[in-house]
C-alpha atoms as an extended CHARMM CRD file, in Angstrom:
* protein
*
       192  EXT
         1         1  MET       CA             50.1180000000       73.7680000000       67.4930000000  PROA      1               0.0000000000
         2         2  ALA       CA             52.3770000000       76.8910000000       66.4920000000  PROA      2               0.0000000000
         3         3  ARG       CA             54.0850000000       78.7070000000       69.2430000000  PROA      3               0.0000000000
         4         4  ASN       CA             53.4850000000       82.4670000000       69.6210000000  PROA      4               0.0000000000
         5         5  VAL       CA             56.7330000000       84.4020000000       69.6460000000  PROA      5               0.0000000000
         6         6  GLU       CA             56.4800000000       87.7650000000       71.3310000000  PROA      6               0.0000000000
         7         7  PHE       CA             57.5260000000       90.5710000000       68.9580000000  PROA      7               0.0000000000
         8         8  ASN       CA             59.5280000000       93.3840000000       70.4630000000  PROA      8               0.0000000000
         9         9  GLU       CA             59.0000000000       96.0420000000       67.8290000000  PROA      9               0.0000000000
        10        10  THR       CA             61.4130000000       98.6130000000       69.3510000000  PROA      10              0.0000000000
        11        11  LEU       CA             64.2130000000       95.9960000000       69.3830000000  PROA      11              0.0000000000
        12        12  ALA       CA             63.3940000000       94.9510000000       65.8930000000  PROA      12              0.0000000000
        13        13  ILE       CA             63.4590000000       98.5410000000       64.6490000000  PROA      13              0.0000000000
        14        14  GLN       CA             66.8350000000       99.1270000000       66.4840000000  PROA      14              0.0000000000
        15        15  LYS       CA             68.3470000000       96.0640000000       64.6790000000  PROA      15              0.0000000000
        16        16  ALA       CA             66.9240000000       97.1090000000       61.2730000000  PROA      16              0.0000000000
        17        17  MET       CA             68.3020000000      100.6170000000       61.9780000000  PROA      17              0.0000000000
        18        18  GLU       CA             71.7930000000       99.1710000000       62.4650000000  PROA      18              0.0000000000
        19        19  VAL       CA             71.6100000000       97.3860000000       59.1570000000  PROA      19              0.0000000000
        20        20  PHE       CA             70.3500000000      100.4540000000       57.1950000000  PROA      20              0.0000000000
        21        21  TRP       CA             72.9910000000      102.5610000000       59.0110000000  PROA      21              0.0000000000
        22        22  LYS       CA             75.8360000000      100.2640000000       58.0580000000  PROA      22              0.0000000000
        23        23  LYS       CA             74.7100000000       99.3910000000       54.5180000000  PROA      23              0.0000000000
        24        24  GLY       CA             72.5230000000      102.3400000000       53.4390000000  PROA      24              0.0000000000
        25        25  TYR       CA             68.8620000000      102.0650000000       52.1880000000  PROA      25              0.0000000000
        26        26  ASN       CA             69.6750000000      100.9360000000       48.6570000000  PROA      26              0.0000000000
        27        27  ALA       CA             72.2630000000       98.2510000000       49.5220000000  PROA      27              0.0000000000
        28        28  THR       CA             69.9860000000       96.6440000000       52.1920000000  PROA      28              0.0000000000
        29        29  SER       CA             67.9990000000       93.6960000000       51.1160000000  PROA      29              0.0000000000
        30        30  LEU       CA             64.7550000000       92.5240000000       52.7420000000  PROA      30              0.0000000000
        31        31  ARG       CA             66.6540000000       89.3230000000       53.6830000000  PROA      31              0.0000000000
        32        32  ASP       CA             69.3050000000       91.5850000000       55.5560000000  PROA      32              0.0000000000
        33        33  LEU       CA             66.5070000000       93.1860000000       57.4770000000  PROA      33              0.0000000000
        34        34  THR       CA             64.5500000000       90.0340000000       58.3940000000  PROA      34              0.0000000000
        35        35  ASP       CA             67.7690000000       88.2500000000       59.4490000000  PROA      35              0.0000000000
        36        36  ALA       CA             68.7930000000       91.0010000000       61.7160000000  PROA      36              0.0000000000
        37        37  MET       CA             65.2080000000       91.4640000000       63.1700000000  PROA      37              0.0000000000
        38        38  GLN       CA             64.9320000000       87.6120000000       63.3920000000  PROA      38              0.0000000000
        39        39  ILE       CA             61.4650000000       87.5990000000       61.8090000000  PROA      39              0.0000000000
        40        40  ASN       CA             60.2070000000       86.4100000000       58.4940000000  PROA      40              0.0000000000
        41        41  SER       CA             59.1350000000       88.7020000000       55.7040000000  PROA      41              0.0000000000
        42        42  SER       CA             55.3210000000       88.1630000000       56.3120000000  PROA      42              0.0000000000
        43        43  SER       CA             55.8090000000       89.2170000000       59.8920000000  PROA      43              0.0000000000
        44        44  LEU       CA             57.6200000000       92.3800000000       58.8100000000  PROA      44              0.0000000000
        45        45  TYR       CA             54.8170000000       93.1830000000       56.3010000000  PROA      45              0.0000000000
        46        46  ASN       CA             51.9910000000       92.3570000000       58.8960000000  PROA      46              0.0000000000
        47        47  THR       CA             53.5840000000       94.4790000000       61.6740000000  PROA      47              0.0000000000
        48        48  ILE       CA             55.4700000000       97.3360000000       60.2050000000  PROA      48              0.0000000000
        49        49  GLY       CA             54.8800000000       97.3020000000       56.4130000000  PROA      49              0.0000000000
        50        50  ASP       CA             57.4110000000       97.3870000000       53.5710000000  PROA      50              0.0000000000
        51        51  LYS       CA             61.0890000000       98.1870000000       53.4160000000  PROA      51              0.0000000000
        52        52  GLN       CA             60.3260000000      101.8850000000       52.8430000000  PROA      52              0.0000000000
        53        53  GLU       CA             58.0640000000      102.0440000000       55.8590000000  PROA      53              0.0000000000
        54        54  LEU       CA             60.6160000000      100.2620000000       58.0670000000  PROA      54              0.0000000000
        55        55  PHE       CA             63.3440000000      102.7050000000       56.8540000000  PROA      55              0.0000000000
        56        56  VAL       CA             61.1810000000      105.7530000000       57.7440000000  PROA      56              0.0000000000
        57        57  ARG       CA             60.6120000000      104.2370000000       61.2550000000  PROA      57              0.0000000000
        58        58  CYS       CA             64.2820000000      103.5810000000       61.6130000000  PROA      58              0.0000000000
        59        59  VAL       CA             65.2540000000      107.1100000000       60.6520000000  PROA      59              0.0000000000
        60        60  GLN       CA             62.6660000000      108.4180000000       63.2440000000  PROA      60              0.0000000000
        61        61  HSD       CA             64.0660000000      106.0200000000       65.8840000000  PROA      61              0.0000000000
        62        62  TYR       CA             67.5730000000      107.2850000000       65.0990000000  PROA      62              0.0000000000
        63        63  THR       CA             66.5770000000      110.9170000000       65.5020000000  PROA      63              0.0000000000
        64        64  ASP       CA             64.6650000000      110.1720000000       68.7310000000  PROA      64              0.0000000000
        65        65  ILE       CA             67.9030000000      108.6750000000       70.1890000000  PROA      65              0.0000000000
        66        66  ARG       CA             69.7830000000      111.8600000000       69.2460000000  PROA      66              0.0000000000
        67        67  LYS       CA             67.1140000000      114.1340000000       70.8080000000  PROA      67              0.0000000000
        68        68  GLN       CA             67.3350000000      112.1450000000       74.0380000000  PROA      68              0.0000000000
        69        69  ASP       CA             71.0950000000      112.6600000000       73.9790000000  PROA      69              0.0000000000
        70        70  TRP       CA             70.8000000000      116.4800000000       73.3520000000  PROA      70              0.0000000000
        71        71  ASP       CA             68.1780000000      116.7700000000       76.1410000000  PROA      71              0.0000000000
        72        72  LYS       CA             70.3310000000      114.9520000000       78.5770000000  PROA      72              0.0000000000
        73        73  ARG       CA             73.2440000000      117.2160000000       77.7230000000  PROA      73              0.0000000000
        74        74  LEU       CA             71.2850000000      120.3750000000       78.0630000000  PROA      74              0.0000000000
        75        75  ALA       CA             69.9770000000      119.2630000000       81.4840000000  PROA      75              0.0000000000
        76        76  SER       CA             73.6520000000      118.6560000000       82.7330000000  PROA      76              0.0000000000
        77        77  LYS       CA             74.7420000000      120.7400000000       85.6340000000  PROA      77              0.0000000000
        78        78  ARG       CA             78.1560000000      121.2580000000       83.9640000000  PROA      78              0.0000000000
        79        79  SER       CA             79.2380000000      124.4830000000       82.2270000000  PROA      79              0.0000000000
        80        80  PRO       CA             77.5760000000      125.0230000000       78.8150000000  PROA      80              0.0000000000
        81        81  LEU       CA             81.0030000000      125.3770000000       77.1960000000  PROA      81              0.0000000000
        82        82  ALA       CA             82.3320000000      122.2140000000       78.7400000000  PROA      82              0.0000000000
        83        83  VAL       CA             79.2280000000      120.4210000000       77.3810000000  PROA      83              0.0000000000
        84        84  LEU       CA             79.7560000000      121.8580000000       73.9140000000  PROA      84              0.0000000000
        85        85  VAL       CA             83.5330000000      121.1060000000       73.9060000000  PROA      85              0.0000000000
        86        86  ASP       CA             82.8290000000      117.5130000000       74.9560000000  PROA      86              0.0000000000
        87        87  TYR       CA             80.1430000000      117.1910000000       72.2230000000  PROA      87              0.0000000000
        88        88  ILE       CA             82.6020000000      118.4520000000       69.7060000000  PROA      88              0.0000000000
        89        89  HSD       CA             85.3250000000      115.9860000000       70.8420000000  PROA      89              0.0000000000
        90        90  GLU       CA             82.7340000000      113.1030000000       70.9030000000  PROA      90              0.0000000000
        91        91  ALA       CA             81.7060000000      114.0970000000       67.3920000000  PROA      91              0.0000000000
        92        92  VAL       CA             85.2530000000      113.8940000000       66.1020000000  PROA      92              0.0000000000
        93        93  LYS       CA             85.6930000000      110.4640000000       67.8390000000  PROA      93              0.0000000000
        94        94  ILE       CA             82.5160000000      109.1800000000       66.1810000000  PROA      94              0.0000000000
        95        95  ILE       CA             83.6710000000      110.4860000000       62.7590000000  PROA      95              0.0000000000
        96        96  ILE       CA             87.1890000000      109.0310000000       62.8690000000  PROA      96              0.0000000000
        97        97  ASN       CA             86.4240000000      105.8380000000       64.7110000000  PROA      97              0.0000000000
        98        98  GLY       CA             82.9430000000      104.9620000000       63.4380000000  PROA      98              0.0000000000
        99        99  GLU       CA             82.7370000000      102.9190000000       60.1990000000  PROA      99              0.0000000000
       100       100  ASP       CA             79.1040000000      103.8980000000       59.6210000000  PROA      100             0.0000000000
       101       101  SER       CA             79.2080000000      107.6790000000       59.6780000000  PROA      101             0.0000000000
       102       102  CYS       CA             76.0320000000      109.5110000000       60.7730000000  PROA      102             0.0000000000
       103       103  MET       CA             72.8260000000      107.8880000000       59.7590000000  PROA      103             0.0000000000
       104       104  ALA       CA             71.0730000000      111.3590000000       59.4800000000  PROA      104             0.0000000000
       105       105  VAL       CA             73.8740000000      112.5500000000       57.0070000000  PROA      105             0.0000000000
       106       106  LYS       CA             73.8450000000      109.1950000000       55.0050000000  PROA      106             0.0000000000
       107       107  SER       CA             70.0200000000      109.3780000000       54.7310000000  PROA      107             0.0000000000
       108       108  ALA       CA             69.9640000000      112.9630000000       53.7230000000  PROA      108             0.0000000000
       109       109  PHE       CA             72.1670000000      112.2180000000       50.7110000000  PROA      109             0.0000000000
       110       110  GLU       CA             70.7960000000      108.7890000000       49.8610000000  PROA      110             0.0000000000
       111       111  VAL       CA             67.0320000000      109.0300000000       50.3870000000  PROA      111             0.0000000000
       112       112  ALA       CA             65.8580000000      112.3530000000       51.5340000000  PROA      112             0.0000000000
       113       113  THR       CA             66.0110000000      114.0010000000       48.1700000000  PROA      113             0.0000000000
       114       114  ASN       CA             63.3300000000      111.5690000000       46.9800000000  PROA      114             0.0000000000
       115       115  ASP       CA             61.3330000000      110.7880000000       50.0350000000  PROA      115             0.0000000000
       116       116  GLU       CA             59.3950000000      113.6210000000       51.6050000000  PROA      116             0.0000000000
       117       117  ARG       CA             58.7200000000      111.8020000000       54.9170000000  PROA      117             0.0000000000
       118       118  VAL       CA             62.5160000000      111.0570000000       55.4510000000  PROA      118             0.0000000000
       119       119  LYS       CA             63.2240000000      114.6010000000       54.5570000000  PROA      119             0.0000000000
       120       120  GLN       CA             60.7050000000      115.9380000000       57.0460000000  PROA      120             0.0000000000
       121       121  ILE       CA             62.0440000000      113.7320000000       59.7550000000  PROA      121             0.0000000000
       122       122  LEU       CA             65.5930000000      114.9710000000       59.0510000000  PROA      122             0.0000000000
       123       123  VAL       CA             64.5450000000      118.6160000000       58.8040000000  PROA      123             0.0000000000
       124       124  ALA       CA             62.9930000000      118.2560000000       62.2540000000  PROA      124             0.0000000000
       125       125  ASP       CA             66.2110000000      116.6280000000       63.5330000000  PROA      125             0.0000000000
       126       126  ASP       CA             68.3410000000      119.3220000000       62.0120000000  PROA      126             0.0000000000
       127       127  GLN       CA             66.1130000000      121.9900000000       63.7240000000  PROA      127             0.0000000000
       128       128  ARG       CA             66.5280000000      120.2100000000       67.0860000000  PROA      128             0.0000000000
       129       129  SER       CA             70.2870000000      119.9900000000       66.4990000000  PROA      129             0.0000000000
       130       130  TYR       CA             70.3210000000      123.7320000000       65.8580000000  PROA      130             0.0000000000
       131       131  GLN       CA             68.2670000000      124.5740000000       68.9340000000  PROA      131             0.0000000000
       132       132  PHE       CA             70.6100000000      122.2240000000       71.0770000000  PROA      132             0.0000000000
       133       133  LEU       CA             73.7210000000      124.0480000000       69.7950000000  PROA      133             0.0000000000
       134       134  TYR       CA             72.0190000000      127.4300000000       69.9950000000  PROA      134             0.0000000000
       135       135  ASP       CA             71.0790000000      126.7660000000       73.7130000000  PROA      135             0.0000000000
       136       136  LEU       CA             74.5130000000      125.6960000000       74.6320000000  PROA      136             0.0000000000
       137       137  ILE       CA             76.2620000000      128.6250000000       72.8590000000  PROA      137             0.0000000000
       138       138  LYS       CA             73.7780000000      131.2100000000       74.2060000000  PROA      138             0.0000000000
       139       139  ASN       CA             74.0660000000      129.7930000000       77.8540000000  PROA      139             0.0000000000
       140       140  ALA       CA             77.9150000000      129.8580000000       77.4950000000  PROA      140             0.0000000000
       141       141  MET       CA             77.7190000000      133.4600000000       76.3650000000  PROA      141             0.0000000000
       142       142  ASP       CA             75.3560000000      134.4120000000       79.2640000000  PROA      142             0.0000000000
       143       143  LYS       CA             77.9000000000      132.8150000000       81.6880000000  PROA      143             0.0000000000
       144       144  GLY       CA             80.8850000000      134.5680000000       80.0960000000  PROA      144             0.0000000000
       145       145  GLU       CA             82.4080000000      131.4940000000       78.7450000000  PROA      145             0.0000000000
       146       146  ILE       CA             82.0970000000      132.5550000000       75.1080000000  PROA      146             0.0000000000
       147       147  ARG       CA             82.4690000000      136.0360000000       73.6970000000  PROA      147             0.0000000000
       148       148  ASP       CA             79.0470000000      137.6510000000       73.5920000000  PROA      148             0.0000000000
       149       149  ASP       CA             79.8420000000      139.7620000000       70.4700000000  PROA      149             0.0000000000
       150       150  GLU       CA             78.9450000000      136.7660000000       68.2370000000  PROA      150             0.0000000000
       151       151  ASP       CA             75.6150000000      135.7520000000       67.0650000000  PROA      151             0.0000000000
       152       152  PRO       CA             74.6080000000      132.4700000000       68.7090000000  PROA      152             0.0000000000
       153       153  ALA       CA             72.2330000000      131.6320000000       65.9210000000  PROA      153             0.0000000000
       154       154  LEU       CA             74.9790000000      132.0660000000       63.2110000000  PROA      154             0.0000000000
       155       155  LEU       CA             77.3840000000      129.9330000000       65.3240000000  PROA      155             0.0000000000
       156       156  ALA       CA             74.8230000000      127.1900000000       65.7710000000  PROA      156             0.0000000000
       157       157  ASP       CA             74.0760000000      127.1690000000       62.0460000000  PROA      157             0.0000000000
       158       158  TYR       CA             77.7790000000      127.2600000000       61.2680000000  PROA      158             0.0000000000
       159       159  PHE       CA             78.6530000000      124.2000000000       63.5080000000  PROA      159             0.0000000000
       160       160  ASN       CA             75.6480000000      122.2720000000       62.0820000000  PROA      160             0.0000000000
       161       161  SER       CA             76.9810000000      122.7040000000       58.5570000000  PROA      161             0.0000000000
       162       162  THR       CA             80.5310000000      122.2440000000       59.6550000000  PROA      162             0.0000000000
       163       163  TRP       CA             79.7460000000      118.9560000000       61.2350000000  PROA      163             0.0000000000
       164       164  THR       CA             78.3730000000      117.5820000000       58.0380000000  PROA      164             0.0000000000
       165       165  GLY       CA             81.5480000000      118.8120000000       56.2150000000  PROA      165             0.0000000000
       166       166  TRP       CA             83.7350000000      116.9140000000       58.6920000000  PROA      166             0.0000000000
       167       167  TYR       CA             81.9830000000      113.6190000000       57.8050000000  PROA      167             0.0000000000
       168       168  GLU       CA             82.4540000000      114.3210000000       54.0840000000  PROA      168             0.0000000000
       169       169  SER       CA             86.1500000000      115.1460000000       54.6590000000  PROA      169             0.0000000000
       170       170  TYR       CA             86.8760000000      112.0980000000       56.6670000000  PROA      170             0.0000000000
       171       171  ILE       CA             85.0160000000      109.8670000000       54.1250000000  PROA      171             0.0000000000
       172       172  LEU       CA             87.0960000000      111.2550000000       51.2860000000  PROA      172             0.0000000000
       173       173  HSD       CA             90.4470000000      111.7220000000       52.8860000000  PROA      173             0.0000000000
       174       174  LYS       CA             90.5170000000      109.3720000000       55.9590000000  PROA      174             0.0000000000
       175       175  ASP       CA             92.6770000000      111.9930000000       57.8040000000  PROA      175             0.0000000000
       176       176  PRO       CA             91.9210000000      112.0710000000       61.5330000000  PROA      176             0.0000000000
       177       177  VAL       CA             94.4250000000      114.8570000000       62.2200000000  PROA      177             0.0000000000
       178       178  LYS       CA             92.6330000000      117.0420000000       59.7350000000  PROA      178             0.0000000000
       179       179  ILE       CA             89.2700000000      116.5440000000       61.5130000000  PROA      179             0.0000000000
       180       180  LYS       CA             90.7370000000      117.1100000000       65.0010000000  PROA      180             0.0000000000
       181       181  ARG       CA             92.4900000000      120.2410000000       63.8670000000  PROA      181             0.0000000000
       182       182  MET       CA             89.2240000000      121.5760000000       62.4150000000  PROA      182             0.0000000000
       183       183  ALA       CA             87.4800000000      120.8740000000       65.6350000000  PROA      183             0.0000000000
       184       184  GLN       CA             90.2790000000      122.5610000000       67.7330000000  PROA      184             0.0000000000
       185       185  TYR       CA             90.0310000000      125.5780000000       65.4470000000  PROA      185             0.0000000000
       186       186  PHE       CA             86.3210000000      125.8010000000       65.9330000000  PROA      186             0.0000000000
       187       187  ILE       CA             86.6540000000      125.5990000000       69.6970000000  PROA      187             0.0000000000
       188       188  LYS       CA             89.3620000000      128.1930000000       69.6040000000  PROA      188             0.0000000000
       189       189  GLN       CA             87.1780000000      130.6050000000       67.5680000000  PROA      189             0.0000000000
       190       190  LEU       CA             84.3870000000      130.3160000000       70.1590000000  PROA      190             0.0000000000
       191       191  THR       CA             86.6430000000      131.0260000000       73.0260000000  PROA      191             0.0000000000
       192       192  LYS       CA             88.8820000000      133.7260000000       71.6290000000  PROA      192             0.0000000000
């Protein structure tokens, strides 16, 4: 008699997400996914669907994790500027120490141009990222930590775009000093 193995879908999606994140959508094989998830291909098709559906679920999972992180940071009792500066420094560390870049950025360039569902997930993620940054910047302005003669909406949009540029710059040049200097410049501009 066959033994029933309990399937933890969240864990399986996490494992698949890690594979997509490392290899990208196009370079990831079905075998890569089923090996990482420790299931067979028929189980994948029966529980989640095909590779494309799994990828959509993985991108959603990734953006959900980011949202939880942003919510936690916004709820912090620390100064908004300190939270923002820590976030910027952590972003720099991730860019220069992480081999896999940002899954949202990678997915935007590799898949979102041709997949409307992935694009919509990433648009929602981008809007949440903007709101997170806007809230931190506006709160820091209200507390006198950042000059209030700047437009918090423009600063949030600027940082969101700049962040993506840092990834690209590091991928092309592998120059950690350059990324750190750009981050310090951005912080300096906020606090002048």
